Coordinates of C-alpha atoms and ligand atoms in Angstrom, one line a residue:
X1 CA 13.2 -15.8 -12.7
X2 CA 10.2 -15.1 -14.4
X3 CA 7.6 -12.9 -12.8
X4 CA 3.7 -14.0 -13.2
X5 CA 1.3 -11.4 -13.9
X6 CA -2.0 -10.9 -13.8
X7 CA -3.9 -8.1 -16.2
X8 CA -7.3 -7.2 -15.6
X9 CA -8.0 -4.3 -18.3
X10 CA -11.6 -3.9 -16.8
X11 CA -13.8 -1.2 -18.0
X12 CA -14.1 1.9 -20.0
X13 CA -10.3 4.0 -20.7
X14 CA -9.1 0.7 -18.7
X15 CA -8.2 -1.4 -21.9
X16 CA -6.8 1.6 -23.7
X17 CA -4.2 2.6 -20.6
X18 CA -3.3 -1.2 -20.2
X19 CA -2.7 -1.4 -23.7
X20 CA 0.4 0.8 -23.4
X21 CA 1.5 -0.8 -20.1
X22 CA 2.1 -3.9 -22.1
X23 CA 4.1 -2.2 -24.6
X24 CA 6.1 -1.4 -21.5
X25 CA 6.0 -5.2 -20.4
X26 CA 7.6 -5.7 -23.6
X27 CA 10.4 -3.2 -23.9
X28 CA 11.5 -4.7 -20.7
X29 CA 10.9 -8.4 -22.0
X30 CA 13.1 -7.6 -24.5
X31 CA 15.7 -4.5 -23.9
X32 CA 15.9 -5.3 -20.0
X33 CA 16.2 -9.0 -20.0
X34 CA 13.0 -9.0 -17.6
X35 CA 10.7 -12.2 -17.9
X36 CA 6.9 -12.5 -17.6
X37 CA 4.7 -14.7 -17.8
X38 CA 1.6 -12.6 -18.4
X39 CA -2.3 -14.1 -17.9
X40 CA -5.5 -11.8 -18.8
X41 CA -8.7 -11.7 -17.0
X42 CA -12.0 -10.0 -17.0
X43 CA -13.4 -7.8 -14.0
X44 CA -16.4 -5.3 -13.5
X45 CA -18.5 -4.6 -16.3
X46 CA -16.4 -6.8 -18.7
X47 CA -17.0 -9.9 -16.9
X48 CA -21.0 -8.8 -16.0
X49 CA -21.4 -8.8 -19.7
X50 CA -19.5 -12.2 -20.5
X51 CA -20.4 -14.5 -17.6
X52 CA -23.0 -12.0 -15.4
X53 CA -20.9 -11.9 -12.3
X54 CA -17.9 -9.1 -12.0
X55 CA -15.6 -11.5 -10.8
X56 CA -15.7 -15.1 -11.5
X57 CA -14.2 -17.6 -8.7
X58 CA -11.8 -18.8 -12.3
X59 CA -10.1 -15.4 -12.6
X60 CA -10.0 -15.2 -8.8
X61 CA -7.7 -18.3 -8.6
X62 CA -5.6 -16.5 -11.4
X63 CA -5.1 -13.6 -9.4
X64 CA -4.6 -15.9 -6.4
X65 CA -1.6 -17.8 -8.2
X66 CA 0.1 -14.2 -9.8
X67 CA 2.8 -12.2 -8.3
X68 CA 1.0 -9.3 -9.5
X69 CA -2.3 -7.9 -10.4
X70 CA -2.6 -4.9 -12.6
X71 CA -6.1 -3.5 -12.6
X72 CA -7.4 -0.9 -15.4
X73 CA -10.7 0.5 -13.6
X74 CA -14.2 -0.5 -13.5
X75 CA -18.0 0.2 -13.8
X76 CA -19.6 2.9 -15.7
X77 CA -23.4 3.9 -16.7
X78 CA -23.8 0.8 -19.0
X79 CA -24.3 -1.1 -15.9
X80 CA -25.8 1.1 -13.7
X81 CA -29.0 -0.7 -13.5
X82 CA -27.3 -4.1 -12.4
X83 CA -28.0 -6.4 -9.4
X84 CA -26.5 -4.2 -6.8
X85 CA -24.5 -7.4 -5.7
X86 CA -23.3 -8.1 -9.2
X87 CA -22.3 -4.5 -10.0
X88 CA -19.0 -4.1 -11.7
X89 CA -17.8 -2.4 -7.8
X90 CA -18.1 -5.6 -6.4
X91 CA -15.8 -7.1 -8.6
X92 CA -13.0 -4.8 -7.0
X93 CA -14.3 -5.1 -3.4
X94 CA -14.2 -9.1 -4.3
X95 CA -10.7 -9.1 -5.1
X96 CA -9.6 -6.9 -2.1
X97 CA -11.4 -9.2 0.0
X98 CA -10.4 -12.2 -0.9
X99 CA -7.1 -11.7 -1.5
X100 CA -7.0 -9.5 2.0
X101 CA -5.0 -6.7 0.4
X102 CA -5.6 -4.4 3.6
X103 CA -3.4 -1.3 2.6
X104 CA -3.9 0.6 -0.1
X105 CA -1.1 3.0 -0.5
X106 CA -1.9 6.0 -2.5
X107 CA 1.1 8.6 -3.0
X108 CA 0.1 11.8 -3.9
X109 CA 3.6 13.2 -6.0
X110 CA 3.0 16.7 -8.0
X111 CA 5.2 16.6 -10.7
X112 CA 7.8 19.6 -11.4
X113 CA 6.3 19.9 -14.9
X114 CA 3.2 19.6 -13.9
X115 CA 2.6 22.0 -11.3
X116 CA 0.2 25.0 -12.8
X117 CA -2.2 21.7 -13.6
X118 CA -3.2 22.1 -9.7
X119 CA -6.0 24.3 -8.4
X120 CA -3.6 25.1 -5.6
X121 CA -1.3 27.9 -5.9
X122 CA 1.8 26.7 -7.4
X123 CA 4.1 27.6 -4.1
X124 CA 1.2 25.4 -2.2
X125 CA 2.1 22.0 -3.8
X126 CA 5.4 22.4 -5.6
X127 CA 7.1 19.5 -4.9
X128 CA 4.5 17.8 -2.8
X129 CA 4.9 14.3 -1.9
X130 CA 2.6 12.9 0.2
X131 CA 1.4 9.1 0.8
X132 CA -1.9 8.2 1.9
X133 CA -2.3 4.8 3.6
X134 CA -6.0 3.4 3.3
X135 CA -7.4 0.2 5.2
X136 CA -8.8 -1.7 2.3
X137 CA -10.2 -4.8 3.8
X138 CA -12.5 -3.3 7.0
X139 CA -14.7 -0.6 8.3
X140 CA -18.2 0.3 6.8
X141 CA -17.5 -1.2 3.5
X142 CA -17.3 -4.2 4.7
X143 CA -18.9 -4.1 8.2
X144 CA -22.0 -6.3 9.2
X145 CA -25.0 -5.7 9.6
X146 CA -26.0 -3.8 6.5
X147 CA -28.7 -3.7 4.3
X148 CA -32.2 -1.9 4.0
X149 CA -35.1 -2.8 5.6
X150 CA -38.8 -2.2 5.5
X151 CA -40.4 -0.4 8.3
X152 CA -43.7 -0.2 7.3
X153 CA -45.7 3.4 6.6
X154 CA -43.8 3.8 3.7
X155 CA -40.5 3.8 5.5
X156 CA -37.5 2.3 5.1
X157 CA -33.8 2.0 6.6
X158 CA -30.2 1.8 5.2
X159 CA -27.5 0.5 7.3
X160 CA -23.7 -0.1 7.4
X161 CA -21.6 -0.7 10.4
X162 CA -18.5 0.8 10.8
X163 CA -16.3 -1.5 12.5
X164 CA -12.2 -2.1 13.7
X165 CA -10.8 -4.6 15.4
X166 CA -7.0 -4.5 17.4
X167 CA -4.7 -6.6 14.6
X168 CA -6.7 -4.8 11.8
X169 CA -5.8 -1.1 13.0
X170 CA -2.4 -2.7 14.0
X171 CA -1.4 -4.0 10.5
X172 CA -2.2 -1.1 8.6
X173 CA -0.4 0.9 11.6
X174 CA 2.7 -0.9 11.1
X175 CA 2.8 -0.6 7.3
X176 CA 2.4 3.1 7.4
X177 CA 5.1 3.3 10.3
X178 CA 7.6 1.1 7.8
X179 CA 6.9 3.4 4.9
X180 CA 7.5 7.1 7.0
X181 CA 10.7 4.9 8.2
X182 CA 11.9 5.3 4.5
X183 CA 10.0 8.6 3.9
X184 CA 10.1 11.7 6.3
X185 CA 9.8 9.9 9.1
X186 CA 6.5 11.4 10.0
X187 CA 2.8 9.7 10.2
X188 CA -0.4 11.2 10.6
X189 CA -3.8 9.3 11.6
X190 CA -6.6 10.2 11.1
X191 CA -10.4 9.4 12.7
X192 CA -13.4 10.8 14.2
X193 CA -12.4 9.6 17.8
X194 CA -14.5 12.7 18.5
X195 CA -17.8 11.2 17.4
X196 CA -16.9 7.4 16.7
X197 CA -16.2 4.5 19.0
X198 CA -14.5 2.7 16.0
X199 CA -12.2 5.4 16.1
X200 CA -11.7 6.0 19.5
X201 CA -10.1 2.3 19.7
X202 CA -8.3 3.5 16.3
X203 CA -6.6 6.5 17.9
X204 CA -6.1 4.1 21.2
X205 CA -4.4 1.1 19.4
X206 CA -2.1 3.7 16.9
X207 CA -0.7 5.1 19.8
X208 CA 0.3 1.6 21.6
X209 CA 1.6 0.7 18.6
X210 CA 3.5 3.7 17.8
X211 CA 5.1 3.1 21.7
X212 CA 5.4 -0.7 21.5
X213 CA 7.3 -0.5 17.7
X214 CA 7.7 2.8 16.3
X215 CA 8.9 5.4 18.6
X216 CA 11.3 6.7 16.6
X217 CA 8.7 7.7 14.0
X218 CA 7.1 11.2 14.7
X219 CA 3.0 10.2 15.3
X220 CA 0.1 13.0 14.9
X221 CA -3.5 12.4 15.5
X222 CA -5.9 14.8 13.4
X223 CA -9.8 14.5 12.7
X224 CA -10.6 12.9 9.2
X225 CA -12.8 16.5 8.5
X226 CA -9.6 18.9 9.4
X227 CA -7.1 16.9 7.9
X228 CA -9.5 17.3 4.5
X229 CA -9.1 21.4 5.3
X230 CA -5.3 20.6 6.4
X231 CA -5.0 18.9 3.0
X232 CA -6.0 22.2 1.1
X233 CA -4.2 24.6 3.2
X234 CA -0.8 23.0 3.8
X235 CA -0.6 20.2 2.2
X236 CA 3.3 20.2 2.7
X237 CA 2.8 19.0 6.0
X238 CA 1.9 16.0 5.4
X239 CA 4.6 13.1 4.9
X240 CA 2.1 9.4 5.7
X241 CA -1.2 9.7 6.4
X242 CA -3.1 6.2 7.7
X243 CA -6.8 5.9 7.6
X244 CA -9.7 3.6 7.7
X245 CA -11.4 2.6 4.2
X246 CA -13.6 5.4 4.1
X247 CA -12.0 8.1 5.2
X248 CA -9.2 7.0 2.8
X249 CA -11.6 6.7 0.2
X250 CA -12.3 10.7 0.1
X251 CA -8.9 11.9 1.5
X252 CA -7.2 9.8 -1.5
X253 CA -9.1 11.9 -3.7
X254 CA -9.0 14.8 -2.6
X255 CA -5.0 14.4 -2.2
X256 CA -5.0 13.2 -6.1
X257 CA -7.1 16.5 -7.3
X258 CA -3.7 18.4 -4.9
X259 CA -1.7 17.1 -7.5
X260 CA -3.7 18.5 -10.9
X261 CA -3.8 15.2 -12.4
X262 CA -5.7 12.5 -11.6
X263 CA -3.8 11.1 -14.6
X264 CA -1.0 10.6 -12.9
X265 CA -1.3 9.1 -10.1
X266 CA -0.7 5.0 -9.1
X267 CA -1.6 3.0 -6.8
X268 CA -0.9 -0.3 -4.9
X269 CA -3.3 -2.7 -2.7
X270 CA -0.9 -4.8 -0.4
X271 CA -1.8 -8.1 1.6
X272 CA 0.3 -10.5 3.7
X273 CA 3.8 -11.4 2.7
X274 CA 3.9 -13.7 -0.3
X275 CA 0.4 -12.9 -1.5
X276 CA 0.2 -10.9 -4.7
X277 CA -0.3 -7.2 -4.6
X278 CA -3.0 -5.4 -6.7
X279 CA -1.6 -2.3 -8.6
X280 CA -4.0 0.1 -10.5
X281 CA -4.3 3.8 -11.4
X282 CA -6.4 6.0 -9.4
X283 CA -8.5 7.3 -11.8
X284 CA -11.4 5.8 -12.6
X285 CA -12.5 4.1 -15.6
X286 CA -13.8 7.8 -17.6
X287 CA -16.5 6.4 -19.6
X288 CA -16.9 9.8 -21.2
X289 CA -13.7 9.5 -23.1
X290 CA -13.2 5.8 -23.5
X291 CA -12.2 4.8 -26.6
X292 CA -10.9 8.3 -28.3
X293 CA -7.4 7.4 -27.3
X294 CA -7.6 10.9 -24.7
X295 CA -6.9 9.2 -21.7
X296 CA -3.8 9.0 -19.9
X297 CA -1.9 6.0 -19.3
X298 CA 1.0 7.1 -16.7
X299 CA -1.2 6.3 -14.1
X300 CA -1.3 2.9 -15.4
X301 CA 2.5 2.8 -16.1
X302 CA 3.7 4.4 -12.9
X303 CA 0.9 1.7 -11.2
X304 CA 3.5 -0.7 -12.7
X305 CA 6.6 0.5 -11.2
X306 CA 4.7 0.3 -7.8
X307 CA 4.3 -3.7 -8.7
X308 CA 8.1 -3.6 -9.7
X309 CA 8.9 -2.2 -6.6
X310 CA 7.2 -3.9 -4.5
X311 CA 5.6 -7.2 -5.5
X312 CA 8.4 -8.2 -8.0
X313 CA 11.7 -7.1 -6.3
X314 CA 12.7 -5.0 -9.6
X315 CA 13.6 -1.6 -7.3
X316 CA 15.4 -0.3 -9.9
X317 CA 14.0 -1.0 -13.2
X318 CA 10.6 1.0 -10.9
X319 CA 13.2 3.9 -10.7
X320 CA 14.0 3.1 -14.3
X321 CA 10.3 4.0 -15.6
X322 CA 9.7 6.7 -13.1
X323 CA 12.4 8.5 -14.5
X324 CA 11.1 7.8 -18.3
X325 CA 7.9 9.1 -17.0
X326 CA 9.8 12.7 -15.8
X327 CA 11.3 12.7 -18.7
X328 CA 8.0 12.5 -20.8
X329 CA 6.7 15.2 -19.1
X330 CA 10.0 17.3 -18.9
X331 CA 9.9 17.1 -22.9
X332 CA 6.7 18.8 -23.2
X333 CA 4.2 15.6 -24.1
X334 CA 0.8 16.2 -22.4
X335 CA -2.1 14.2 -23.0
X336 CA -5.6 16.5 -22.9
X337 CA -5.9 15.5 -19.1
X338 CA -2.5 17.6 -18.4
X339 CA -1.7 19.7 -21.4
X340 CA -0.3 23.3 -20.9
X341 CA 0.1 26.3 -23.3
X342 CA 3.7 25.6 -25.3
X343 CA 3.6 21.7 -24.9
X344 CA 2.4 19.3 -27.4
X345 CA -0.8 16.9 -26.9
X346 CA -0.6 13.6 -27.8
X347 CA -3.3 10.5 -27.8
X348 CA -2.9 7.3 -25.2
X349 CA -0.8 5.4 -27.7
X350 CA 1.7 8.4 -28.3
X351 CA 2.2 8.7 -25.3
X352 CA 3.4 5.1 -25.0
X353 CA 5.2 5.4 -27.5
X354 CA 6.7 8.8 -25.7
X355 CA 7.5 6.3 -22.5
X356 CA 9.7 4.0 -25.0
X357 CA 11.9 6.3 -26.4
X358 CA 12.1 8.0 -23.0
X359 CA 12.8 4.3 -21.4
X360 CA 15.4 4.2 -23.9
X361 CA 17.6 6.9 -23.2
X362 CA 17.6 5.5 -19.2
X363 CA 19.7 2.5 -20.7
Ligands
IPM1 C1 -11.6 3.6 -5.1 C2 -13.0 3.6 -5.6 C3 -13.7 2.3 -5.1 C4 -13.8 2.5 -3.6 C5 -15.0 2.0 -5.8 C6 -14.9 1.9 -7.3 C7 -15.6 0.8 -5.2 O1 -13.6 4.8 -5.3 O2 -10.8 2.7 -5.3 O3 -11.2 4.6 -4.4 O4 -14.8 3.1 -3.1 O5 -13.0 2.0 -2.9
MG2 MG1 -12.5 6.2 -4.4

């Protein structure tokens, strides 16, 4: 069976860290008997400068007729001044769209070796482990009527609507209730039913669902703005946390900045069954250090194992590079992102090369 993949290197570090994912695509073409059929594509500011649109309707159908997407990042300053409807962004929000990948699940894992990289106290996050489940598709990124309008007098208005309906709070429910189900058993959602109609019906439809399906699961409600404070005083007590797109937005981030190193972390946009997810790193696409072979490509990698796991039914060979990964670190090779007095830094490609021999030894 061979699997079809999609690569969309994108912008800035994004070609550099997908370069040393498809040295992994090829240790496991050729040392794990794993086929692929792999297809590249432009997206963001790549595809602005080559056909002046961030996502063409070609490379859409490629992504359409994949298994998996892997996404480097997008955007950066060189196209700051774009058609705000053609900035590289809306390349990414395209392909979510389109493609209806409506949960975006976004672990936040701190690394035994890497635990003096956090901000936190060590005994805060050591071996934290904590998954946030975004809505992707809906709410205010999405939501019509936007725009800005001219009021006359030198005024103006902005405008988004923020916006839920029943099945899209239900299917993002349910895939955060299936993942505690294999986790710690324990979700938390999170809204402003406090000041927000959208998330009134939020809180209202989690709980019938969490009646109706998941009862077994332990449920809490908590306001987006103290589960940000929750997230920095006890992170621990988090297991699954669902939340609408923007909410999930910040909360993602602020769980990835727990963990020390944005570096590290992966992440996977999931749709219906038997459409193809979309797998990329968290971090974005660092135009300040693109092309001096700094950045860090385990996000990328582990971003990989997520498609492995769950796009290409490969469970173990995911396990197989996660461990490779701890293994990395556990030898002491840091790039700058997460290097630490007594380890050694290496550049992106080293530390491919690192992942090989580490793959190696999990044969
Ligand atoms: C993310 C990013 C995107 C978002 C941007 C690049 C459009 O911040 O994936 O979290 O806001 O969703
Ligand atoms: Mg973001």
């Amino acid at each position: 069976m061979t699997h079809k993949l999609m690569i969309l290197p994108g912008d800035g570090i994004g070609p550099e860290v997908m370069a040393e994912v498809r040295k992994v695509l090829s240790w496991l073409e050729n040392d794990a008997g794993i086929a692929f059929e792999i297809e590249d594509g432009l997206i963001g500011g790549a595809s602005i400068d080559a056909h002046n649109d961030p996502l063409t309707d070609d490379t859409l159908d490629q992504c359409r007729k994949a298994d998996a997407i892997l996404l480097g990042a997008v955007g950066g300053p060189k196209w700051a001044d774009v058609d705000y409807n053609i900035r590289p962004e809306a390349g990414l929000l395209k392909l979510r769209k389109e493609l209806d990948l409506f949960a975006n699940l976004r672990p936040a894992i701190v690394f035994d070796a890497l635990v003096d990289a956090s901000s936190l106290k060590p005994e805060i996050v050591k071996g934290l482990d904590i998954l946030i489940v975004r809505e992707l598709t809906g709410g205010v990124y999405f939501g019509e009527p936007r725009g800005i309008e001219d009021l006359g007098n030198g005024q103006r208005r902005g405008f988004n609507t923020q916006t839920y309906t029943t099945s899209e709070i239900q299917r993002v429910g349910r895939v955060a209730f299936d993942l505690a189900r294999k986790r710690d058993n324990k979700v938390t959602s999170c809204e402003k039913a406090n000041v927000m109609e959208s998330g009134k019906l939020w809180r209202e439809e989690i709980t019938a669902l969490h009646k109706a399906e998941f009862s077994d699961v332990e449920l809490e409600h908590m306001y987006a703005d103290n589960c940000a404070m929750q997230l920095l005083r006890n992170p621990s007590q988090f297991d699954v946390i669902v939340t609408d797109n923007l909410f999930g937005d910040i909360l993602s981030d602020e769980a990835a900045m727990l963990t020390g190193s944005l570096g590290m972390l992966p992440s996977a946009s999931l749709g219906n069954p038997g459409s193809p997810g979309l797998y990329e790193p968290v971090h974005g696409s660092a135009p300040d250090i693109a092309g001096q072979g700094k950045a860090n490509p385990l996000a990328t990698i582990l971003s990989l194992a997520m498609a492995l796991r769950y796009s290409l039914n490969e469970g173990q060979t995911a396990n197989q590079l996660e461990q490779a990964v701890q293994g990395v670190l556990n030898n002491g090779t840091r790039t700058p992102d997460i290097m630490a007095p007594g380890c050694s830094e290496v550049s992106t490609s080293a530390m491919g090369d690192a992942l090989i021999r580490a793959l190696e030894k999990t044969l």
